[in-house]
Short mmCIF file of C-alpha atoms in Angstrom, two decimals:
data_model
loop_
_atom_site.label_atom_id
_atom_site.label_comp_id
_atom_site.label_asym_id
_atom_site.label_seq_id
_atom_site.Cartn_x
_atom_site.Cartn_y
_atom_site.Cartn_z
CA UNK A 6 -83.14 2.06 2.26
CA UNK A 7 -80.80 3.89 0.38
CA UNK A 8 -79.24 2.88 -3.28
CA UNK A 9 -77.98 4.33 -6.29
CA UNK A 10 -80.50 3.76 -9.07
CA UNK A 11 -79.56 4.34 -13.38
CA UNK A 12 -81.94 6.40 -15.10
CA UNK A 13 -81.37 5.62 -18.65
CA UNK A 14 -83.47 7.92 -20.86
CA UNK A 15 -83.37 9.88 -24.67
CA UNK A 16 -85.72 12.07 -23.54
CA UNK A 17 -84.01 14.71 -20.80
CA UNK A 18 -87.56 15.44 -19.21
CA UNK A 19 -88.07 12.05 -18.45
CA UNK A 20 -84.54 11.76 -16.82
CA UNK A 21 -85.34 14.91 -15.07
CA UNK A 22 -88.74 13.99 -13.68
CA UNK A 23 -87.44 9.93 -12.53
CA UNK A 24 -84.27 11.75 -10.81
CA UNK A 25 -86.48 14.40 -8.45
CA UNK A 26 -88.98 11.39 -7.29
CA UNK A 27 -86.42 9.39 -6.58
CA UNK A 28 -84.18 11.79 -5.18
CA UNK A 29 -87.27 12.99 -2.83
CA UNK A 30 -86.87 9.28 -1.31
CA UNK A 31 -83.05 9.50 -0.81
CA UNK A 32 -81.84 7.36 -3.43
CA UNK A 33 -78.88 8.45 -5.39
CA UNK A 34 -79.38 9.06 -8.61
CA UNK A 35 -77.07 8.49 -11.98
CA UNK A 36 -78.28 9.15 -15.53
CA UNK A 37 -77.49 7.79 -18.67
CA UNK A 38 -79.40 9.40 -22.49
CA UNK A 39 -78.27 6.18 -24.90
CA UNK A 40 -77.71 2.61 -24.77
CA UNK A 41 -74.07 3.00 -25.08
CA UNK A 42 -73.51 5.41 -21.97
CA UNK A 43 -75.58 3.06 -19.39
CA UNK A 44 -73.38 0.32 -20.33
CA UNK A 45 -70.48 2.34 -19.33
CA UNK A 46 -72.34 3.61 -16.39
CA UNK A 47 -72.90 0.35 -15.44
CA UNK A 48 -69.64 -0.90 -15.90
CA UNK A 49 -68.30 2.12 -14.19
CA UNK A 50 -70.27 2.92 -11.12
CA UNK A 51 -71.85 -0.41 -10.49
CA UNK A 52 -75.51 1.33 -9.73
CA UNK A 53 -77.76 -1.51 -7.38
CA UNK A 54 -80.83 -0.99 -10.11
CA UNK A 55 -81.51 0.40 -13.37
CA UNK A 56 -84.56 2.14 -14.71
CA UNK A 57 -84.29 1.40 -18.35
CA UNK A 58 -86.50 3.07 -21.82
CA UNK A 59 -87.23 1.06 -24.23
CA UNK A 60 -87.46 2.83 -27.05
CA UNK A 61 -84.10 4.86 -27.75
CA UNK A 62 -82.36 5.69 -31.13
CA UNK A 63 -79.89 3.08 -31.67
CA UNK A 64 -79.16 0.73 -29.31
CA UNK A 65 -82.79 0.21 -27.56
CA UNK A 66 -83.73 -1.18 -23.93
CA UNK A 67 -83.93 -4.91 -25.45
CA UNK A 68 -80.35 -4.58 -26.61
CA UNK A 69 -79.13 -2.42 -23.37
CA UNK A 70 -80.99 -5.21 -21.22
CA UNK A 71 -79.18 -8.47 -23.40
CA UNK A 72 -76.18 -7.00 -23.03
CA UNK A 73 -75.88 -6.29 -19.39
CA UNK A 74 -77.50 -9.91 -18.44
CA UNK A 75 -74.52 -11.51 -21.19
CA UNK A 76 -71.77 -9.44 -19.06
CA UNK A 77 -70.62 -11.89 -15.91
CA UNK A 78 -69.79 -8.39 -14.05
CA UNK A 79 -73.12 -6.93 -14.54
CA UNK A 80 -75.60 -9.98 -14.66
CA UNK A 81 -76.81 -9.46 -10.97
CA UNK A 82 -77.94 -6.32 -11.56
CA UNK A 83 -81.52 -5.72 -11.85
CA UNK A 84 -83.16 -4.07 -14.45
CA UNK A 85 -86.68 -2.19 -14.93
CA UNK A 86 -87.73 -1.46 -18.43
CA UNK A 87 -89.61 1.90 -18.45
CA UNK A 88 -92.30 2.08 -21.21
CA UNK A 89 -95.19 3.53 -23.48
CA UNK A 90 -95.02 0.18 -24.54
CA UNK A 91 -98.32 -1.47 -22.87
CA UNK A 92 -98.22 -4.47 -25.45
CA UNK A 93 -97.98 -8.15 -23.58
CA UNK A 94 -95.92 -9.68 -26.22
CA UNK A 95 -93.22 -6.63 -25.24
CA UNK A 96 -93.32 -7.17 -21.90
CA UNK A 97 -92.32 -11.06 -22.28
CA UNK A 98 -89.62 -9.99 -24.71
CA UNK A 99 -88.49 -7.68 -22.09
CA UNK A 100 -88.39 -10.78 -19.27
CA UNK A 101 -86.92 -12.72 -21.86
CA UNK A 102 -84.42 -10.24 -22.36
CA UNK A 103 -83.71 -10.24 -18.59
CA UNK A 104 -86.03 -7.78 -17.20
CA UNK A 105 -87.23 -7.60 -14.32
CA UNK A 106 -90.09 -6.09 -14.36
CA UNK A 107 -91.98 -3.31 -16.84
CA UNK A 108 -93.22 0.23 -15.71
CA UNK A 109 -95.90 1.93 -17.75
CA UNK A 110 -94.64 5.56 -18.60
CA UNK A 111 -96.44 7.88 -16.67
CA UNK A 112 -94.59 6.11 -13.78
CA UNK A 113 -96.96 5.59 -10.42
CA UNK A 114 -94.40 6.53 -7.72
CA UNK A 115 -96.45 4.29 -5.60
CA UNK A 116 -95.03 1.32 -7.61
CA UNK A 117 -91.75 2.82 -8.86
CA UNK A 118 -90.82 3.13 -5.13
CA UNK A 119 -92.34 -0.26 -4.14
CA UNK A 120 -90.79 -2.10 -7.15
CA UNK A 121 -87.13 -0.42 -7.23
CA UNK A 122 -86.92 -1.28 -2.61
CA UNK A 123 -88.29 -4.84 -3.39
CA UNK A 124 -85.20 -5.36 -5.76
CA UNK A 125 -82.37 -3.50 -4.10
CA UNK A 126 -83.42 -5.87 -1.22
CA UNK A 127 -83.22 -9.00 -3.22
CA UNK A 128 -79.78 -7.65 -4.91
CA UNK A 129 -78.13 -6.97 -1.80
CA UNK A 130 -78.64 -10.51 -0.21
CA UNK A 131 -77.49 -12.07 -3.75
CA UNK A 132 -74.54 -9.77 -3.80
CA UNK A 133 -73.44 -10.70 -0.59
CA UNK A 134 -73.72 -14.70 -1.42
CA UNK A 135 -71.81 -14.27 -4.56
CA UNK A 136 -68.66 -12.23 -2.64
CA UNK A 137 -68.99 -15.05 0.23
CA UNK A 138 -68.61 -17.54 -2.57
CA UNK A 139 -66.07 -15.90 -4.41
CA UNK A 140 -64.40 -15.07 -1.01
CA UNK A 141 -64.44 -19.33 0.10
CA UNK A 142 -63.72 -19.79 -3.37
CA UNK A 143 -60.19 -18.71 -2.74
CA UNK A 144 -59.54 -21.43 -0.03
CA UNK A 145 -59.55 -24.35 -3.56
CA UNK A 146 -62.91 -25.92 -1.82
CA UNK A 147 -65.57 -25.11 -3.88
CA UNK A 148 -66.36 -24.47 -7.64
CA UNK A 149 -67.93 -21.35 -8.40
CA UNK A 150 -71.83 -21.32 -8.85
CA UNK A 151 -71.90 -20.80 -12.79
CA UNK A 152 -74.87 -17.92 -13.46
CA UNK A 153 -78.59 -17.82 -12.81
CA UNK A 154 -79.28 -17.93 -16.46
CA UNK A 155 -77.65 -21.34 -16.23
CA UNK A 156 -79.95 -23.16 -14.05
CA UNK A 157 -82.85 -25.15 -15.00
CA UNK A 158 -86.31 -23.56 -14.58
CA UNK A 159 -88.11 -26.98 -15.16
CA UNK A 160 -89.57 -29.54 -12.73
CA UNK A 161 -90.26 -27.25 -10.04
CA UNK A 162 -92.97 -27.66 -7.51
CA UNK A 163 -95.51 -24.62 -7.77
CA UNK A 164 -97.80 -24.21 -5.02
CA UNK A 165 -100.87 -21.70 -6.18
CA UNK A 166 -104.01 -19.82 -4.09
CA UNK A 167 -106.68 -19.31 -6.09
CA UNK A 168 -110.54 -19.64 -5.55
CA UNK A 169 -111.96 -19.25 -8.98
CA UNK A 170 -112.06 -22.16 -10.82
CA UNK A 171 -111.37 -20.50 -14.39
CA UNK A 172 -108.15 -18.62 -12.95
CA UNK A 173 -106.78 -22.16 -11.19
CA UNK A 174 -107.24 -24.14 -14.30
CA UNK A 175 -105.76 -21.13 -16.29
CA UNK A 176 -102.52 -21.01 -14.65
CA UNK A 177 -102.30 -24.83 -13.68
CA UNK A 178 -102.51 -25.62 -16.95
CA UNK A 179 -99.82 -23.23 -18.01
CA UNK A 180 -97.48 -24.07 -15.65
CA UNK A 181 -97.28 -27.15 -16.21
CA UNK A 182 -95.97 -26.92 -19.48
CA UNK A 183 -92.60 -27.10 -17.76
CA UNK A 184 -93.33 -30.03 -16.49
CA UNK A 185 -93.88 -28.62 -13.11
CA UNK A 186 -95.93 -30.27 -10.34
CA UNK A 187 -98.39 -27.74 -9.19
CA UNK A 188 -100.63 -27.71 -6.34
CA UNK A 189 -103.71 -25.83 -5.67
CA UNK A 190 -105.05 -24.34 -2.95
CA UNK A 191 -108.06 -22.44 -2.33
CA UNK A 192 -107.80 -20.85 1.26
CA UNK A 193 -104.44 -19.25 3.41
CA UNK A 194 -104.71 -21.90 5.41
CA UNK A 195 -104.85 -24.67 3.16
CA UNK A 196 -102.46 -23.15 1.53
CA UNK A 197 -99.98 -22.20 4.34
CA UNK A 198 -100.41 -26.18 5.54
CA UNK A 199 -99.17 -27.30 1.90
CA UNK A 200 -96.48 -24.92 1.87
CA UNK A 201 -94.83 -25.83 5.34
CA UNK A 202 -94.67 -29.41 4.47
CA UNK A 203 -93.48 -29.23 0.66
CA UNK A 204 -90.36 -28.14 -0.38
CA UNK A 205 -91.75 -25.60 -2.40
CA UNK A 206 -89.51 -23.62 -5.65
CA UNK A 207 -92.83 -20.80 -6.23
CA UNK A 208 -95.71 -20.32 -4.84
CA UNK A 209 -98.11 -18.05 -6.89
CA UNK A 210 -100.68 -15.71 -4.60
CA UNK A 211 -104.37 -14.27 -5.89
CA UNK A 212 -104.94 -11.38 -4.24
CA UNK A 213 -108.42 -11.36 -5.92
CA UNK A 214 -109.55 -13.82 -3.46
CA UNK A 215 -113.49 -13.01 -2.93
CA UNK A 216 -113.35 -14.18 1.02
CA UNK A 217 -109.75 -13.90 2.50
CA UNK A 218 -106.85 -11.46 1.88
CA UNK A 219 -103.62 -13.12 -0.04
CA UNK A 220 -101.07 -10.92 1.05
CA UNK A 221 -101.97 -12.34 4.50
CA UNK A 222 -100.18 -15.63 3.13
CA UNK A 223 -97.23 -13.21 2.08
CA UNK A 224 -96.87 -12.31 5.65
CA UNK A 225 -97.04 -15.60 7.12
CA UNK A 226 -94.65 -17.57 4.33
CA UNK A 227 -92.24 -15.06 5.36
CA UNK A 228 -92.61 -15.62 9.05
CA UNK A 229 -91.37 -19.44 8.86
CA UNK A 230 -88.01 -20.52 8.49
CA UNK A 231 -89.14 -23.26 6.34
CA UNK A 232 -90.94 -20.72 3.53
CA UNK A 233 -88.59 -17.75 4.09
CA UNK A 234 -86.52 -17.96 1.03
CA UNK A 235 -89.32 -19.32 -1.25
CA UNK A 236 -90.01 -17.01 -4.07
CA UNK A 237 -93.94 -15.32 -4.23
CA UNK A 238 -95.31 -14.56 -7.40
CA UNK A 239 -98.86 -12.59 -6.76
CA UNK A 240 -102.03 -12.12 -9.38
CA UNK A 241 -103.68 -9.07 -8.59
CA UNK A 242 -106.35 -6.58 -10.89
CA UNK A 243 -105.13 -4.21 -13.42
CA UNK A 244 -104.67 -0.52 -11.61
CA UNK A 245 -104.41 -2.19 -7.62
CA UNK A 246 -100.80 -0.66 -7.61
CA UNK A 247 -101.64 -0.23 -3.26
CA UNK A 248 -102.06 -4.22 -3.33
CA UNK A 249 -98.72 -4.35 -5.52
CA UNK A 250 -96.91 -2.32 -3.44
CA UNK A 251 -98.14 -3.85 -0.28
CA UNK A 252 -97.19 -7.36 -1.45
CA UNK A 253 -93.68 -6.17 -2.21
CA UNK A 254 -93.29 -4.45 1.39
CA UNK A 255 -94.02 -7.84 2.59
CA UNK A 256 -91.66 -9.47 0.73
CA UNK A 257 -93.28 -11.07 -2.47
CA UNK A 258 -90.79 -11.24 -5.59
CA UNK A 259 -92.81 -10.33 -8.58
CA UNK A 260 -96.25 -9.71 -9.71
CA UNK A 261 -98.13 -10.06 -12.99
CA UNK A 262 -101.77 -8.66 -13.97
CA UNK A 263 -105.46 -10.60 -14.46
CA UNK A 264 -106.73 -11.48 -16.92
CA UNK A 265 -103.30 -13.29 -16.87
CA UNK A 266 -101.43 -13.85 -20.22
CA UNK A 267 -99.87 -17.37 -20.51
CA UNK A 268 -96.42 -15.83 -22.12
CA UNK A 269 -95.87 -13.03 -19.66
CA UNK A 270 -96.83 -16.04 -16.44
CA UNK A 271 -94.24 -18.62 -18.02
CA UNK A 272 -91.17 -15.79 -18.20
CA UNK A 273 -92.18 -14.59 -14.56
CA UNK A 274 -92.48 -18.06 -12.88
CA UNK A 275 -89.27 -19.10 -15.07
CA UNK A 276 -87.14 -15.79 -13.94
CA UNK A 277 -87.93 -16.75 -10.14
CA UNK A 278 -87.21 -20.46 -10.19
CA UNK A 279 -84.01 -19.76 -11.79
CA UNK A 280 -83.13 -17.59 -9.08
CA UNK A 281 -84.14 -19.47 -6.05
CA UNK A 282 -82.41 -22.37 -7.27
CA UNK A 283 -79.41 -20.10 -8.23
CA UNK A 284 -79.55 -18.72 -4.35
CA UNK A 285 -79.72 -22.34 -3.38
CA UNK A 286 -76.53 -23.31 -5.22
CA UNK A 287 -74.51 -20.49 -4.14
CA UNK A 288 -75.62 -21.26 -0.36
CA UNK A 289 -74.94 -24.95 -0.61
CA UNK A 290 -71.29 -23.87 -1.86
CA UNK A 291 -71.07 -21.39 1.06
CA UNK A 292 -72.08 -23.86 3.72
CA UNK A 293 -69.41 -26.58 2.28
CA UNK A 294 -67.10 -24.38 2.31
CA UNK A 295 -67.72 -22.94 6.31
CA UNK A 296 -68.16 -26.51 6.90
CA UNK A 297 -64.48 -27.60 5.61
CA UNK A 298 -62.33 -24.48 6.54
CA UNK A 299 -63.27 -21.04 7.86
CA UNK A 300 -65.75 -21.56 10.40
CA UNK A 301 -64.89 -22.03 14.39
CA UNK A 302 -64.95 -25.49 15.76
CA UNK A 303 -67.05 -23.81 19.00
CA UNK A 304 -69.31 -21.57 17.92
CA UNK A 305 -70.06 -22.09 14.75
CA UNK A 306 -69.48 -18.96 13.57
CA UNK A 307 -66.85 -17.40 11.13
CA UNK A 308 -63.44 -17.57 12.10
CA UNK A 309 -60.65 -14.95 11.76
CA UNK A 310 -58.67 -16.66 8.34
CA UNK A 311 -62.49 -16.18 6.94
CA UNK A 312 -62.39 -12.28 8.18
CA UNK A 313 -59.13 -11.87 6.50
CA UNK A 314 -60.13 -12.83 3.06
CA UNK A 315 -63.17 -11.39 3.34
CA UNK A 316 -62.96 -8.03 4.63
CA UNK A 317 -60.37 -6.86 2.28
CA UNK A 318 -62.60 -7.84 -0.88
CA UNK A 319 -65.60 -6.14 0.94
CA UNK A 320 -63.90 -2.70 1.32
CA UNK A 321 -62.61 -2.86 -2.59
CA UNK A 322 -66.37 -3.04 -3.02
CA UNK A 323 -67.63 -0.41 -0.53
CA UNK A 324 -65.32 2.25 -2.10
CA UNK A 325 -66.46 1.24 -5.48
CA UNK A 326 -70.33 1.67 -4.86
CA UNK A 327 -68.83 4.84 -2.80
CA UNK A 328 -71.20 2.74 0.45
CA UNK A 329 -69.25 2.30 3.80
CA UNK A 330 -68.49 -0.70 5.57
CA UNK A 331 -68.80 -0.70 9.68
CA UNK A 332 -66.83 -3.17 11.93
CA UNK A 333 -67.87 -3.98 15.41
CA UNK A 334 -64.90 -5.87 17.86
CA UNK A 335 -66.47 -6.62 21.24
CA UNK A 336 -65.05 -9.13 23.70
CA UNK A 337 -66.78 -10.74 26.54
CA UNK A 338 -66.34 -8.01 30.23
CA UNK A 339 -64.25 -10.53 33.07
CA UNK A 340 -64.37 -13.54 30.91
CA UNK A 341 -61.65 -14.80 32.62
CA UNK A 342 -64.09 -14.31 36.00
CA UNK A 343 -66.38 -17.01 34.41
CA UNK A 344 -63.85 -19.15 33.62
CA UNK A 345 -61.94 -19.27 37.21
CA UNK A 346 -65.43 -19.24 38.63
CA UNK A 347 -67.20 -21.86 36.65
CA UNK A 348 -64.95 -23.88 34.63
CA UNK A 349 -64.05 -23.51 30.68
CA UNK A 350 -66.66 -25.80 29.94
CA UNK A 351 -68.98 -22.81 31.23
CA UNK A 352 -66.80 -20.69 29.79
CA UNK A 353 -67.52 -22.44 26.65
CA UNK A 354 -71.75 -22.08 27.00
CA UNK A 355 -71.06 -18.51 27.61
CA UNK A 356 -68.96 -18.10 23.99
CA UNK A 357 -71.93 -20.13 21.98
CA UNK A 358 -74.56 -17.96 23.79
CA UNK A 359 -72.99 -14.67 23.22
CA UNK A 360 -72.44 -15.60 18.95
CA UNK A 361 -75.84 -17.28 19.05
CA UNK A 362 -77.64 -13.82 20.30
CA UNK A 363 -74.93 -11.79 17.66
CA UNK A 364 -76.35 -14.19 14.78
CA UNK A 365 -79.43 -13.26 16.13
CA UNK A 366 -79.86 -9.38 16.40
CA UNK A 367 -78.42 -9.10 13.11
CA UNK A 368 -79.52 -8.48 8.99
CA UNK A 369 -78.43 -11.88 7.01
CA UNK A 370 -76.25 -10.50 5.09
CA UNK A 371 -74.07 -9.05 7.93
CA UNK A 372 -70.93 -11.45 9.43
CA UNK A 373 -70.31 -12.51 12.42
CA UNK A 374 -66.82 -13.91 13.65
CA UNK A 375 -64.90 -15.20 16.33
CA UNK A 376 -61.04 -13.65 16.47
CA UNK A 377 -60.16 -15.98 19.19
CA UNK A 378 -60.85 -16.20 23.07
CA UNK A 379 -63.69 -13.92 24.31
CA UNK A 380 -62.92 -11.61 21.06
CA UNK A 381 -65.47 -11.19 18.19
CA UNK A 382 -66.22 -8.85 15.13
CA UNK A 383 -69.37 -8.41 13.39
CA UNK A 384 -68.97 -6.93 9.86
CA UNK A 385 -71.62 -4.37 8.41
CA UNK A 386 -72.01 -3.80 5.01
CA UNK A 387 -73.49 -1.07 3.38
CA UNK A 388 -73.85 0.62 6.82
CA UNK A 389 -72.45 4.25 8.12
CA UNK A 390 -71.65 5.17 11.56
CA UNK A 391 -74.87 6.35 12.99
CA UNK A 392 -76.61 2.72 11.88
CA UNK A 393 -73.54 0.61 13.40
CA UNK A 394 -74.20 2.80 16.57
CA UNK A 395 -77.49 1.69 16.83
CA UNK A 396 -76.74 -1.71 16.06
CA UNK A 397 -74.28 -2.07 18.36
CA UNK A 398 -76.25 -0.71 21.05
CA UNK A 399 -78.79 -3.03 20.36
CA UNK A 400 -76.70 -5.49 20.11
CA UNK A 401 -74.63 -4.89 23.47
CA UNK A 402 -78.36 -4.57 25.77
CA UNK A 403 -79.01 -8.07 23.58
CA UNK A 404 -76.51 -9.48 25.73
CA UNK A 405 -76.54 -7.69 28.64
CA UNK A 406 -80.44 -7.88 29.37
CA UNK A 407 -81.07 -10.96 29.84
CA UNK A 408 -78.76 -13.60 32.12
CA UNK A 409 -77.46 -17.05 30.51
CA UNK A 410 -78.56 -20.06 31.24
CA UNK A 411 -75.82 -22.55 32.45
CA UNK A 412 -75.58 -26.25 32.89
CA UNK A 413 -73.62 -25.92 36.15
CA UNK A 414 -76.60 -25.96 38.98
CA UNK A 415 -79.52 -24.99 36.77
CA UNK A 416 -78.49 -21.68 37.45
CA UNK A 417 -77.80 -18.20 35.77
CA UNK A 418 -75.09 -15.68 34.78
CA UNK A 419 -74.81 -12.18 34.04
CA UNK A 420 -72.59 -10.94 30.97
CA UNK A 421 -71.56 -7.95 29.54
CA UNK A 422 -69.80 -7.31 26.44
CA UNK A 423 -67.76 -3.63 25.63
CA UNK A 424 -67.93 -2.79 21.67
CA UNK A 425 -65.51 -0.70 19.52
CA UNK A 426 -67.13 0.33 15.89
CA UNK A 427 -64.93 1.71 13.15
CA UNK A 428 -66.10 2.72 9.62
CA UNK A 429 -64.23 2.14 6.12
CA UNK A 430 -64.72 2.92 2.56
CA UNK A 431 -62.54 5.86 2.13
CA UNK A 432 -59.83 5.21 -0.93
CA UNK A 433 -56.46 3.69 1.10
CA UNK A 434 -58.67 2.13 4.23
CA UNK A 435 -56.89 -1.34 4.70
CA UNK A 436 -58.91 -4.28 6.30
CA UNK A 437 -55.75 -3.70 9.28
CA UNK A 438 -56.43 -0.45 9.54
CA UNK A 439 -60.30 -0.85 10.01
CA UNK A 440 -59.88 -3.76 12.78
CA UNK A 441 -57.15 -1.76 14.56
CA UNK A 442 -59.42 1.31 14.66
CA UNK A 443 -61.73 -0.86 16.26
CA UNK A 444 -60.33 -2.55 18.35
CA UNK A 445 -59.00 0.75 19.82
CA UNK A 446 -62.59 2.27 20.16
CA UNK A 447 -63.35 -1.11 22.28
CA UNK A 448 -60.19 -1.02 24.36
CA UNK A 449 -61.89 2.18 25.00
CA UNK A 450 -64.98 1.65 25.87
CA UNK A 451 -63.22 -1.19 28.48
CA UNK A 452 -61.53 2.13 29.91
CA UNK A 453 -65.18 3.95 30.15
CA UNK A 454 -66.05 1.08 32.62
CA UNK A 455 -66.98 -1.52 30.23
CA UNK A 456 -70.73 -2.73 28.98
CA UNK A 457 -70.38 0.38 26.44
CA UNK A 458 -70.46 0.87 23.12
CA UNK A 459 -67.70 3.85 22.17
CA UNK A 460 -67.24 4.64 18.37
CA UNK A 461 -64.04 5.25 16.29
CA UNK A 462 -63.28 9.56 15.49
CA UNK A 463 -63.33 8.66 12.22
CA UNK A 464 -66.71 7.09 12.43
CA UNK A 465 -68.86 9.91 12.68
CA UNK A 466 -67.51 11.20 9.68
CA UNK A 467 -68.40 8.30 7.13
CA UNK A 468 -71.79 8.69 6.12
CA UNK A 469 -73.49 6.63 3.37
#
């Protein structure tokens, strides 16, 4: 996974040595030496995380951290505070500040790397739920969501795995000073049981268990629909950065260090809470507003007035985080067979089949619409030619590999799609120009003998 990370450091060795680790694992790299320049930097280039010092002359981490979390424009970003500082009561000043987490200068690569993926993830999904509220937002049917900071981090129901008694009782007792209703559980499977029939806001993983492995919970909330989305806060031993990193591969949100300290718990818990519920408000305004006015009536999925607002406001941000944007037009090979063969209402099974197996095969942040007819176009941010070429491959054998089941007869049908890709994020790339493009790579790949994916010239030249 690729991003552009903000070094912010006084100290030009320390710059030095972040940039050529993280430049080793392909991320792009800006630097900042003061308080003052990463606040430009960030309100400039719009980096996906930043690695902040604390201690600077001036204006120090605290402040730089405040001040980016007060900005509406930067808020989202997140933000690792990179310390001598080993102190607990800094660490919670530096959550309440709006950190999100604390590295302990010498860095471990094995959790810089973990920590800085884990949050790029997580800021990619939220940044593409804020621009598809902000897009519906446009349309008069929905208020915007207000900021994370703004929702309530009390009364939430806290699921926790622990087996030792002084631990449970610990953190039970501390979390409920929010008034929370926690849970305890002291096996994965008790613990996976409670969590698939609770409508959970954290659940808080030992992985110091003495007789079962915790991050096999990780895996296995993650695997349900049900628990996908529900933040993971793990407890692990001081120095078991492989368990850290581990949990974070597997998609746990945060992590905080036995013998726990009741401060440093309470800001962590708080901080994800705030942003599940956050997540929760922003989809809820999302799905109103596909419910009320940009979603088609057959499928289900987006329809082309959505694609119109949308794409234009998604390229303004691909050339300003200097990322591409792919688009993918496909329409159905001899629809029109299936139609005069079978009936529409056929037909019709054949459209919801071919957007269910899109939705299906792709990230969730990616978009998937209906132009009309057998026509659709799947929208890829943050991806360059080469990755919508293997997604649309993928995506075309999806289809093509297995025959649909249809109502008429019990029986069976073969279908095909052809796919054109085009790629945007060049200064003066219109969201016309980008659809034509592709649309002119499918027509294409209909010439080619259809049930091919064929790619826009430009394409190969728009690398992230």
């Amino acid at each position: 996974m690729s991003a552009r990370v903000l070094v912010v450091d006084d100290v030009l060795p320390n710059v030095k040595l972040l940039a050529a680790k993280l430049t080793r694992e392909y991320f792009n790299v800006l630097t900042a030496f003061n308080g003052p320049d990463a606040l430009e930097m960030v309100r400039k280039e719009s980096p996906d995380i930043v690695l902040l010092d604390v201690m600077m002359p001036g204006m120090d981490g605290f402040e730089v951290c405040e001040k980016i979390r007060s900005d509406p424009a930067t808020m989202h970003i997140p933000i690792v505070m990179v310390t001598a500082l080993s102190d607990v009561a800094d660490r919670v000043r530096g959550l309440e500040a709006g950190a999100d987490d604390f590295l302990t200068k010498p860095v471990n690569d094995i959790a810089l790397f973990a920590r800085v993926r884990s949050l790029v993830r997580l800021k990619m999904m939220m940044d593409e739920w804020r621009l598809r509220e902000s897009t519906s937002g446009q349309f008069g049917v929905i208020e915007r969501s207000g900021t994370m900071l703004s929702e309530s981090f009390e009364r939430a129901n806290v699921l926790v795995l622990e087996d030792s008694a002084l631990d449970l009782e610990k953190v039970t007792e501390t979390l409920q000073r929010d008034h929370n209703a926690v849970v305890a559980a002291g096996t994965c499977a008790k613990a996976l049981e409670r969590a698939l029939g609770s409508e959970l806001d954290l659940v808080v993983v030992s992985l110091t268990l003495l007789n079962e492995d915790g991050l096999r919970l990780c895996s296995q909330l993650r695997s349900h629909e049900r628990t996908r989305q529900v933040p993971i806060l793990l407890m692990v031993d001081e120095g078991d950065l492989g368990q850290v990193a581990k949990g974070l591969e597997l998609g746990a949100n945060d992590y905080v260090v036995k013998p726990v300290d009741r401060n440093e718990l309470l800001a962590r818990a708080r901080t994800q809470i705030r942003r599940k519920r956050y997540q929760e408000r922003l989809r809820s305004n999302y799905e109103q507003s596909l419910s009320m006015a940009l979603t088609d009536s057959l499928t289900g999925v987006f329809n082309r007035r959505y694609v119109n607002a949308h794409l234009p406001r998604l390229l303004e941000r691909a050339f300003d985080s200097h990322k591409p944007v792919s688009v993918l037009m496909f329409d159905i090979d001899h629809f029109k067979v299936v139609n005069d063969t079978y009936g529409h209402a056929i037909g019709d099974e054949v459209l919801r089949e071919v957007s269910a197996r899109s939705s299906r095969n792709l990230r969730t942040f990616d978009l998937v619409a209906r132009l009309g007819g057998e026509e659709f176009i799947v929208i890829l941010p943050d991806t360059d030619g080469e990755a919508a070429l293997i997604v649309a491959e993928r995506l075309r054998s999806r289809i093509a590999d297995t025959p649909f089941a249809v109502s008429s007869g019990g029986g069976e049908i073969n279908v095909t799609v052809s796919i054109g890709i085009s790629v945007g994020g060049r200064l003066g790339d219109t969201a016309e120009g980008l659809i034509r493009r592709a649309d002119e790579a499918l027509y294409e790949a209909k010439r080619s003998g259809r049930n091919c994916v064929m790619a826009d010239a430009r394409a190969d030249h728009l690398e992230g």
